[in-house]
Coordinates of C-alpha atoms in Angstrom, one line a residue:
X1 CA -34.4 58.9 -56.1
X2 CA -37.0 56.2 -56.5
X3 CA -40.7 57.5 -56.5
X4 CA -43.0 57.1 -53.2
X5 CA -44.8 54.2 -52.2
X6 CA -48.2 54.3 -52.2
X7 CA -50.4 54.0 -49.2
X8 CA -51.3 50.0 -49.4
X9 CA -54.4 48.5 -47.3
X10 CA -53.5 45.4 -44.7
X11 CA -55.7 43.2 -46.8
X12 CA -53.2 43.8 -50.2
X13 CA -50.5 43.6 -48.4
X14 CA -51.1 40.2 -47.1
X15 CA -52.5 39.4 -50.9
X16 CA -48.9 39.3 -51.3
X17 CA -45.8 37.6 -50.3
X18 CA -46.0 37.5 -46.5
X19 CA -42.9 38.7 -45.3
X20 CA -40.1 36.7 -44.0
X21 CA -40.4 37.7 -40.5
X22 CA -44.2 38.7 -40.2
X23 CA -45.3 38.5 -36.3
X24 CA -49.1 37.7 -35.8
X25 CA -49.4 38.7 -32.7
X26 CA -49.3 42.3 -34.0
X27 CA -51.6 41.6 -36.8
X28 CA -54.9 40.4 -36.1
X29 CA -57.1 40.5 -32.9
X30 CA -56.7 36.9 -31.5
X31 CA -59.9 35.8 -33.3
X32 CA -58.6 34.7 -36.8
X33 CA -59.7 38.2 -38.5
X34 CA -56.8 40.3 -39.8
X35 CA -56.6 43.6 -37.4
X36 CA -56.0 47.0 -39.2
X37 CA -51.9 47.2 -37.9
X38 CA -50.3 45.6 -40.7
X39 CA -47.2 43.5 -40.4
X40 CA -43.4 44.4 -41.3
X41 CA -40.5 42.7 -42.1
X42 CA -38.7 43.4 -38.7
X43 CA -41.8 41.2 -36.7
X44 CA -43.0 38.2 -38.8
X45 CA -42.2 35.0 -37.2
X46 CA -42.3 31.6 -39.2
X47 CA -44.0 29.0 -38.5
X48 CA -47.0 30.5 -36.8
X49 CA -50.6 30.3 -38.0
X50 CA -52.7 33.5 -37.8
X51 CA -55.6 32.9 -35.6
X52 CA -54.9 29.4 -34.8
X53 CA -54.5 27.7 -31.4
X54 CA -51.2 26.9 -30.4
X55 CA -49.8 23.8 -31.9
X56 CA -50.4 21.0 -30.4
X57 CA -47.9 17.4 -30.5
X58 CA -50.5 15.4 -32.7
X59 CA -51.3 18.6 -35.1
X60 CA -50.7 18.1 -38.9
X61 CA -48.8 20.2 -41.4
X62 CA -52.3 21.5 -42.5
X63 CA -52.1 25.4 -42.8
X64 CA -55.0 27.3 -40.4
X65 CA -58.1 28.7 -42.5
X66 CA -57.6 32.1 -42.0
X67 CA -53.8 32.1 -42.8
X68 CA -52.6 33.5 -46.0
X69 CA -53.2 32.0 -49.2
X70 CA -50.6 29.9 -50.4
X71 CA -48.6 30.2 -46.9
X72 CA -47.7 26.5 -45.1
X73 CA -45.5 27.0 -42.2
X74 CA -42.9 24.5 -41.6
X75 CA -43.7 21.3 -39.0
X76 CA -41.6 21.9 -36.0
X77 CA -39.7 18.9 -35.4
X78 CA -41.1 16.3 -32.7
X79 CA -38.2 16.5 -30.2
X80 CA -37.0 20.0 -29.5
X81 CA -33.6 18.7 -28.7
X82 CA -33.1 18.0 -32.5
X83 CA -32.2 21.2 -33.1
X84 CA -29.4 21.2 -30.5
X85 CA -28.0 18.5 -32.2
X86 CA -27.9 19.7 -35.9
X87 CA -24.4 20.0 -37.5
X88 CA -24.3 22.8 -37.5
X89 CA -25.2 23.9 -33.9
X90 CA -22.6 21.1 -33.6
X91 CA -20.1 22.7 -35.5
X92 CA -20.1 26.1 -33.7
X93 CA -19.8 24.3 -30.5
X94 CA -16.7 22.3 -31.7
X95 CA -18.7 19.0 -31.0
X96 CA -18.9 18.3 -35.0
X97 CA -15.3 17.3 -36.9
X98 CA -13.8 17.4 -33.2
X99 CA -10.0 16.5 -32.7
X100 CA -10.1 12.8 -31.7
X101 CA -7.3 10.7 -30.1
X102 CA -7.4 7.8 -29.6
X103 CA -4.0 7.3 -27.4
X104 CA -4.9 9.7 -24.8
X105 CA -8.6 8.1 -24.8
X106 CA -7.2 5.1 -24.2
X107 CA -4.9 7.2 -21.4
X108 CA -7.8 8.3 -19.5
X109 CA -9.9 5.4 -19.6
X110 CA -6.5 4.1 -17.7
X111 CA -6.6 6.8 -15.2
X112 CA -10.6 6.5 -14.3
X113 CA -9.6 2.4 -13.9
X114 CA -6.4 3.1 -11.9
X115 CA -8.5 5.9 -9.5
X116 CA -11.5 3.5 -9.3
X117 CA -9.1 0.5 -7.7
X118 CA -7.0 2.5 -5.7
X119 CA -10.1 4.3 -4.2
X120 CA -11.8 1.2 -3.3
X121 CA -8.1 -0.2 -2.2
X122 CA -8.3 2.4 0.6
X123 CA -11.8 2.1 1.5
X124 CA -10.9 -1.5 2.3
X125 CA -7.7 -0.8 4.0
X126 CA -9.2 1.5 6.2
X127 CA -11.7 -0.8 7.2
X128 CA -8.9 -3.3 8.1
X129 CA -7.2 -0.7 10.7
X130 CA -11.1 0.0 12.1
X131 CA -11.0 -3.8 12.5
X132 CA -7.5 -3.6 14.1
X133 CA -8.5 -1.1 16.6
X134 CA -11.7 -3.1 17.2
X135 CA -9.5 -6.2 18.1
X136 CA -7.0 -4.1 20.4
X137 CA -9.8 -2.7 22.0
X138 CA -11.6 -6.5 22.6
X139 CA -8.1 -7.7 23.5
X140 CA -7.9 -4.5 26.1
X141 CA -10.8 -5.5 27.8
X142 CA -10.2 -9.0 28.3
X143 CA -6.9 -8.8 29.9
X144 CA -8.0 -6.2 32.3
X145 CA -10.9 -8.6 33.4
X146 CA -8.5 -11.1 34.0
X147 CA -6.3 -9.2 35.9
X148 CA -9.1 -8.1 38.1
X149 CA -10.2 -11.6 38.3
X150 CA -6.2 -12.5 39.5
X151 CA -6.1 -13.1 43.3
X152 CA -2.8 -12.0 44.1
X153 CA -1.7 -15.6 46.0
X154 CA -2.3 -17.0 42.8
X155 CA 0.9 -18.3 40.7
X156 CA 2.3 -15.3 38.3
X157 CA 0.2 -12.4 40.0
X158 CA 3.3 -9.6 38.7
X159 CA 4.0 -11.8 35.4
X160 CA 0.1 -11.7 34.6
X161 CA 0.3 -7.8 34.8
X162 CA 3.0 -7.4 33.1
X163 CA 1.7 -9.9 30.2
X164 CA -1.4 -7.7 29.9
X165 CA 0.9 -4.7 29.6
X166 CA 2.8 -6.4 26.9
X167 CA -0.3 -7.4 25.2
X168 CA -1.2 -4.0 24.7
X169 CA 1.9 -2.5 23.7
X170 CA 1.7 -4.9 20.9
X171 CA -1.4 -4.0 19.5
X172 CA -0.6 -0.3 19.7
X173 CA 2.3 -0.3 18.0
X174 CA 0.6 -2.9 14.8
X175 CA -2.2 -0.5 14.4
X176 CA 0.0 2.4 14.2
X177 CA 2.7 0.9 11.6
X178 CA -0.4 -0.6 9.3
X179 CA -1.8 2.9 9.5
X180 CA 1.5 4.9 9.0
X181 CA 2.7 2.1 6.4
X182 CA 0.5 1.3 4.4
X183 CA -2.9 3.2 4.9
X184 CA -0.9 6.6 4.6
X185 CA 0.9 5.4 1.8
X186 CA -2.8 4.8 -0.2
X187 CA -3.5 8.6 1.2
X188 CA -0.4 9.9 -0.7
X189 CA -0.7 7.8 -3.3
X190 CA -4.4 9.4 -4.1
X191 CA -4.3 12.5 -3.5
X192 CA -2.4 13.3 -6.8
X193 CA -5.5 12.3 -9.0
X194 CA -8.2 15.3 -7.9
X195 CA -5.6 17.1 -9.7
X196 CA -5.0 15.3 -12.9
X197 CA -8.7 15.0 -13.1
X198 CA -9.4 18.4 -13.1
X199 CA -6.7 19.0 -15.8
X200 CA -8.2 16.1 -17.9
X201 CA -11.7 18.3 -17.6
X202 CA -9.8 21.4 -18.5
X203 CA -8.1 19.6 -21.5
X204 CA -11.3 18.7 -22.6
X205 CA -13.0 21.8 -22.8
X206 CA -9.7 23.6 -24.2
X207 CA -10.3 20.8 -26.7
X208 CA -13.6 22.1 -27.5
X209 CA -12.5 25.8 -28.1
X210 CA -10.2 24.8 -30.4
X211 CA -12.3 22.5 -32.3
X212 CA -14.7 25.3 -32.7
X213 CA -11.7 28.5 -33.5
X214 CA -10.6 25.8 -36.3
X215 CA -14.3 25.5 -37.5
X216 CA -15.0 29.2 -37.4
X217 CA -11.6 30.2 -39.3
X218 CA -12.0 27.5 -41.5
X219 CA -16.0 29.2 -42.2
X220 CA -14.2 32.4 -42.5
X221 CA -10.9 31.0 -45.0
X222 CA -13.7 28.9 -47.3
X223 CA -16.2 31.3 -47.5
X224 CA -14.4 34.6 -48.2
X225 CA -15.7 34.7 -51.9
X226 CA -19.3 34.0 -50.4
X227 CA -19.2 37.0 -47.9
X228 CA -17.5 39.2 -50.4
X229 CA -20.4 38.8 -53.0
X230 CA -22.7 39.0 -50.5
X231 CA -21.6 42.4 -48.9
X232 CA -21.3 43.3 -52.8
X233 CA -25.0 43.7 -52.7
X234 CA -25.8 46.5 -50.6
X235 CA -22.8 47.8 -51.1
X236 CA -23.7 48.6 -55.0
X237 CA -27.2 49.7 -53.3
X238 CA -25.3 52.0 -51.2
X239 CA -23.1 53.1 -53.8
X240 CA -26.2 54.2 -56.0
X241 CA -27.4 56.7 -53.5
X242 CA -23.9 57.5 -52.2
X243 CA -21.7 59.9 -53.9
X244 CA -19.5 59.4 -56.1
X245 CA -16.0 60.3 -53.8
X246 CA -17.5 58.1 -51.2
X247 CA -18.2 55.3 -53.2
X248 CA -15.0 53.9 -52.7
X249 CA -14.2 54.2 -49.0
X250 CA -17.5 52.1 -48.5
X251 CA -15.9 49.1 -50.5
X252 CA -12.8 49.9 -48.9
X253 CA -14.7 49.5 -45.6
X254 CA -16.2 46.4 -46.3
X255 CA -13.0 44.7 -47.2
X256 CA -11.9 46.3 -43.5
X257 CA -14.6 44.4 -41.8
X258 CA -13.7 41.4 -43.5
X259 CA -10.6 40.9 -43.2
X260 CA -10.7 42.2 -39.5
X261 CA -13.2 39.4 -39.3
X262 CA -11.0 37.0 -40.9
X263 CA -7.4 38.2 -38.8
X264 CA -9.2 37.9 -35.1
X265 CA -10.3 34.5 -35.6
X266 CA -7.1 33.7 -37.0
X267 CA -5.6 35.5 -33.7
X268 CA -8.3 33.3 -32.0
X269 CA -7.4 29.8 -33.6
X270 CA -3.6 30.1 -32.6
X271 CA -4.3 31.0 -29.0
X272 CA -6.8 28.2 -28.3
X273 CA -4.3 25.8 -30.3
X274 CA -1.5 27.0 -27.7
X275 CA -3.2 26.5 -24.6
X276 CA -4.6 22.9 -25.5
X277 CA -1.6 21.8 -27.3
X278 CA 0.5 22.8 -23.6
X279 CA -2.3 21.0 -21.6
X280 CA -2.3 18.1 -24.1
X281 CA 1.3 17.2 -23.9
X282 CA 1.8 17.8 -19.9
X283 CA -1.0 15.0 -19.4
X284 CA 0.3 12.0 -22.1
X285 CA 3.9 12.3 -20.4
X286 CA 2.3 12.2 -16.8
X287 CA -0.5 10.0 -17.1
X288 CA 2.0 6.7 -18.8
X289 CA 3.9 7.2 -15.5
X290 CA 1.4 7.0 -13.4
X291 CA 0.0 4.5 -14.5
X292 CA 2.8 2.6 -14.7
X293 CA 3.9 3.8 -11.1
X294 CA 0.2 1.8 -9.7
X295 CA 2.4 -1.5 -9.6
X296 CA 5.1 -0.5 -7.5
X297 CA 2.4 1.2 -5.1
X298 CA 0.4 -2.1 -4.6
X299 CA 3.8 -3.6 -3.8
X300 CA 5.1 -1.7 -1.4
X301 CA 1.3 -1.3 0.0
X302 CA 1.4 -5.1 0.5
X303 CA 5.0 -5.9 1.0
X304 CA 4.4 -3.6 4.2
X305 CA 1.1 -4.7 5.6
X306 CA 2.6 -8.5 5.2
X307 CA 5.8 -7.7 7.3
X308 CA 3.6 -6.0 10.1
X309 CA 0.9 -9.1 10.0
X310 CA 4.4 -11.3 10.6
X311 CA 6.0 -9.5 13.2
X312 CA 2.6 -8.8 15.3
X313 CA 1.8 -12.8 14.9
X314 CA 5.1 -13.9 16.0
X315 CA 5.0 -11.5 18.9
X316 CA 1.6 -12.6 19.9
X317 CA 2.3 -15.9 19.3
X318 CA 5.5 -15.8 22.6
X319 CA 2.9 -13.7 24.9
X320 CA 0.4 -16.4 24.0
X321 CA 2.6 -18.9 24.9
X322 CA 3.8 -17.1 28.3
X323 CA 0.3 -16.8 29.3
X324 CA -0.4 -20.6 28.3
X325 CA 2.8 -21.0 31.6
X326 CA 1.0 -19.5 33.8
X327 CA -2.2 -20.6 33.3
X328 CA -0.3 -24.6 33.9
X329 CA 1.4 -23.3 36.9
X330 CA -2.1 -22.2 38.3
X331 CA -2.9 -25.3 37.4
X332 CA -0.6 -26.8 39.1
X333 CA -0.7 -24.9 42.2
X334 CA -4.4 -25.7 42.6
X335 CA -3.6 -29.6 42.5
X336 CA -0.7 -29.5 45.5
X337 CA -2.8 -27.4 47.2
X338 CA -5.9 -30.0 46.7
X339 CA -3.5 -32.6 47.6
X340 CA -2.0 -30.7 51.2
X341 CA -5.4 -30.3 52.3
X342 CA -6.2 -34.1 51.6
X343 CA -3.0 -35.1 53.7
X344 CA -3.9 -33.2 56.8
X345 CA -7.0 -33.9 57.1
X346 CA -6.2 -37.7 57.3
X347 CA -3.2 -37.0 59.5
X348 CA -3.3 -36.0 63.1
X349 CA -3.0 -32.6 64.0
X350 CA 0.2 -31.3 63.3
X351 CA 2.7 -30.2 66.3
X352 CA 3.5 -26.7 67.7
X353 CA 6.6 -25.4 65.5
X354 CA 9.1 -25.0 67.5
X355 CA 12.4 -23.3 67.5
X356 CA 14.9 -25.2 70.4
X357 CA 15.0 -28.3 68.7
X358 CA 13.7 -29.9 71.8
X359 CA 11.7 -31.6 69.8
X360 CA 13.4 -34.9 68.0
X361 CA 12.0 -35.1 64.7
X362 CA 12.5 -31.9 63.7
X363 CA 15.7 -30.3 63.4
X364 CA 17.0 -26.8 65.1
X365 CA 15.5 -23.5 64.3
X366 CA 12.4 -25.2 62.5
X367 CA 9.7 -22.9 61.4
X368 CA 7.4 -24.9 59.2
X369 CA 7.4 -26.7 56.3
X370 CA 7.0 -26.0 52.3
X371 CA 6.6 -27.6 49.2
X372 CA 8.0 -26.8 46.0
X373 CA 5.9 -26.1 43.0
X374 CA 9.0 -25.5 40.6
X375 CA 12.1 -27.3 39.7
X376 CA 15.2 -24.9 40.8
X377 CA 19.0 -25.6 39.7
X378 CA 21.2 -24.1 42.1
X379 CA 23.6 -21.9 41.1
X380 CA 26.0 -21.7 44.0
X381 CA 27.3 -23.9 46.5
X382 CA 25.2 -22.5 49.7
X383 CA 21.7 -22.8 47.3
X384 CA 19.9 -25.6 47.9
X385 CA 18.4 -27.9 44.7
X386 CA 14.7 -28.1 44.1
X387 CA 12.8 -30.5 42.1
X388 CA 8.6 -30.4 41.8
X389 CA 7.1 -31.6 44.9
X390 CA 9.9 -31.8 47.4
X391 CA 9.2 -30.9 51.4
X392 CA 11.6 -28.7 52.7
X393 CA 11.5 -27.5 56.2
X394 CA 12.3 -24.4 56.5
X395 CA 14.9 -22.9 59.5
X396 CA 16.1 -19.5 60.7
X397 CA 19.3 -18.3 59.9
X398 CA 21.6 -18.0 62.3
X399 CA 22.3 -14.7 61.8
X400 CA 19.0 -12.7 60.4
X401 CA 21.3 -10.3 58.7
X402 CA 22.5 -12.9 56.5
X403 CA 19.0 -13.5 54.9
X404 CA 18.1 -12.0 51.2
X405 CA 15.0 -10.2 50.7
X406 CA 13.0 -13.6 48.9
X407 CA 14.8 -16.1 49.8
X408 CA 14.4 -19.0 53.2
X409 CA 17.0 -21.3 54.8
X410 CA 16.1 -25.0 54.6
X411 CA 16.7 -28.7 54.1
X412 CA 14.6 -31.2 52.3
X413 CA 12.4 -33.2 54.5
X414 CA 14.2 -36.3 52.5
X415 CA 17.5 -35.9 54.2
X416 CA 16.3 -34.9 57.3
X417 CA 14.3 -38.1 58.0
X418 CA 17.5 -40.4 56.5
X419 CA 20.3 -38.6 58.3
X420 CA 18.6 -36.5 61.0
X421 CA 21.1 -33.9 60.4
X422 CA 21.0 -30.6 58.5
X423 CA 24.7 -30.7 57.0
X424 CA 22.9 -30.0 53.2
X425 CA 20.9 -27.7 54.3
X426 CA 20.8 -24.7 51.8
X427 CA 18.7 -21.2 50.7
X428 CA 16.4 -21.3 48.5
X429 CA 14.4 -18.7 46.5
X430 CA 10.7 -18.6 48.4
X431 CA 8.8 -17.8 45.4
X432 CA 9.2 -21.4 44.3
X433 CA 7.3 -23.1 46.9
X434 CA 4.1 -22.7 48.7
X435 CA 3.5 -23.4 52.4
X436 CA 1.8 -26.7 53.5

């Protein structure tokens, strides 16, 4: 057994080597004096001056005046991040000698391009079916104002309402097949890459515990010698003051921790190798199909919205026209009915109708007179033939019960004034003519 140590004073201790992990704080009163509680190995902490202010960023390398002879604390570096970025603080965290690839890189910088389009693909297309509904809504309103605005004698009253209705239908159904079509086909199309994201994330970081198992066992596989001559050291100390059947089941023990040391991280490499190495190879044969797959979406995307912009157009385009009819007929009917109201007002005041044919110039049964404002072919042999303008004056049938719901007994004023008899008389549908 070694002798005692002698009692030593603080101020030959510190005459010394200062030891490796001396503490200030507990040696010295604040002031830059040395205070009687002497420091120890287990509370020394480099790079502090004893009695000196804290360090500022402009301070020198200069040791303080009242810190121990020949003792110059190392400069702290200027940006504390440095020492997150050292090699070997790198190393641990499997950032330094990482596994590299530069296939799947190339993979994922695919994938962030192909989610960055088709994102902003359906942004846009959804703004297109807000615009659609817009327009149906516009197109809503302005044929019920011109329905309201519709007097009901007016030419086309029923086939104005049912236009409007027709209208309408139109524009319900093209928003819905743009939306179920294409836009839903976007929706579908996208919502597969939150998933492959967060697996690219996952692969990433599997990547990084692997990286750092393979550092650490390589540490362990390279440096066995080193930590065996290094645990030879207090082992032989321990051995000295140990007996001698004991001496060997402390090396024994040693070699244990070792290799226990050695055989977990081993344990440690393969399972981190497994779990990456399944990741890995799920993501390089998904992501090539996917990103191959992007064409045939944009295709179908476009092929579909194209066929609905056709099929609503060319719709439109026959209501459009049907409208353009009516609005001519209107037209028309305005102008006989400007001209009828110019001709009796320079004629004399017409007659009492009458209905006994007393009176010459008008044949038997006479009721009063209209005017045609559309050509009509007639389809049968009692029907009577129409052409734009013609007077007809219309009679009553001899037997009411013969009459059709719509439809008037007549013969063209023509005839009637050549021939004075009503021998091609003939019926007539009554929505084709106006009274005068």
């Amino acid at each position: 057994m070694s002798p005692a140590r002698e009692p030593v004073s603080c101020a030959a201790e510190h005459a010394g080597k200062i030891p490796p992990q001396w503490n200030p704080d507990e040696c010295g009163d604040g002031g830059g004096r040395w205070g009687k509680r002497c420091p120890s190995e287990s509370s020394w902490r480099p790079g502090v001056v004893l009695g000196a202010k804290k360090a500022g960023p402009h301070d020198t390398n200069t040791p303080s005046p009242s810190a121990p002879k020949g003792f110059n604390p190392p400069r702290p570096p200027k940006n504390p991040s440095d020492c997150l970025t050292s090699p070997s603080v790198l190393q641990k965290l499997g950032k330094a000698d990482e596994t590299r690839d530069a296939a799947f890189e190339e993979m994922v910088a695919n994938f962030n391009k192909q989610m960055t389009e088709g994102t902003k693909l359906q942004k846009d297309l959804k703004a297109y079916v807000a615009a659609v509904k817009t327009m149906h809504d516009a197109s809503r309103r302005l044929q019920d104002c011109l329905a309201d605005m519709y007097e009901p004698d007016w030419f086309g009253k029923e086939e104005m309402d049912a236009l409007a209705e027709d209208t309408d239908t139109l524009w319900l159904d093209y928003h819905q097949n743009i939306t179920d079509k294409s836009l839903i086909t976007m929706d579908t199309y996208l919502a597969q890459f939150p998933d492959i994201k967060a697996r690219i994330a996952k692969r990433d970081r599997k990547m990084v515990d692997f990286d750092s198992a393979r550092h650490h066992f390589s540490s362990l596989q390279k440096g066995k010698k080193k930590d065996e001559a290094k645990i030879a050291k207090p082992a032989a100390l321990l051995e000295m003051a140990a007996p001698s059947w004991a001496q060997g089941l402390i090396s024994a023990h040693q070699v244990a921790q070792t290799n226990l040391s050695y055989n977990q991280a081993e344990e440690d490499l393969g399972r981190a190798q497994k779990i990456f190495e399944e990741l890995n190879v799920e993501l390089q044969d998904e992501l090539p199909g996917l990103w191959d797959n992007r064409v045939g979406v944009y295709v179908n995307t476009f092929q579909g919205l194209a066929g609905q912009q056709e099929k609503f157009h060319r719709e439109m385009s026959k209501l459009s026209q049907n409208l353009n009819d009516i609005m001519t007929k209107l037209e028309e009917q305005r102008q006989l009915n400007e001209e009828a109201n110019h001709s009796d007002s320079a004629s004399s005041p017409p007659k009492s109708a009458v209905t006994n044919g007393s009176d010459g110039e008008l044949p038997p049964g006479f009721i009063y007179k209209v005017k045609a404002i559309h050509d009509y072919a007639a389809t049968d042999g009692d029907e009577l033939e129409l052409k734009m303008g013609d007077v007809v004056l219309v009679m009553a049938f001899d037997n009411p019960d013969e009459q059709d719901d719509g439809w008037l007994l007549g013969v063209k004023e023509s005839h009637w004034v050549q021939n004075k008899d009503t021998s091609a008389k003939g019926v007539f549908p009554e929505n084709f003519t106006q009274k005068v």
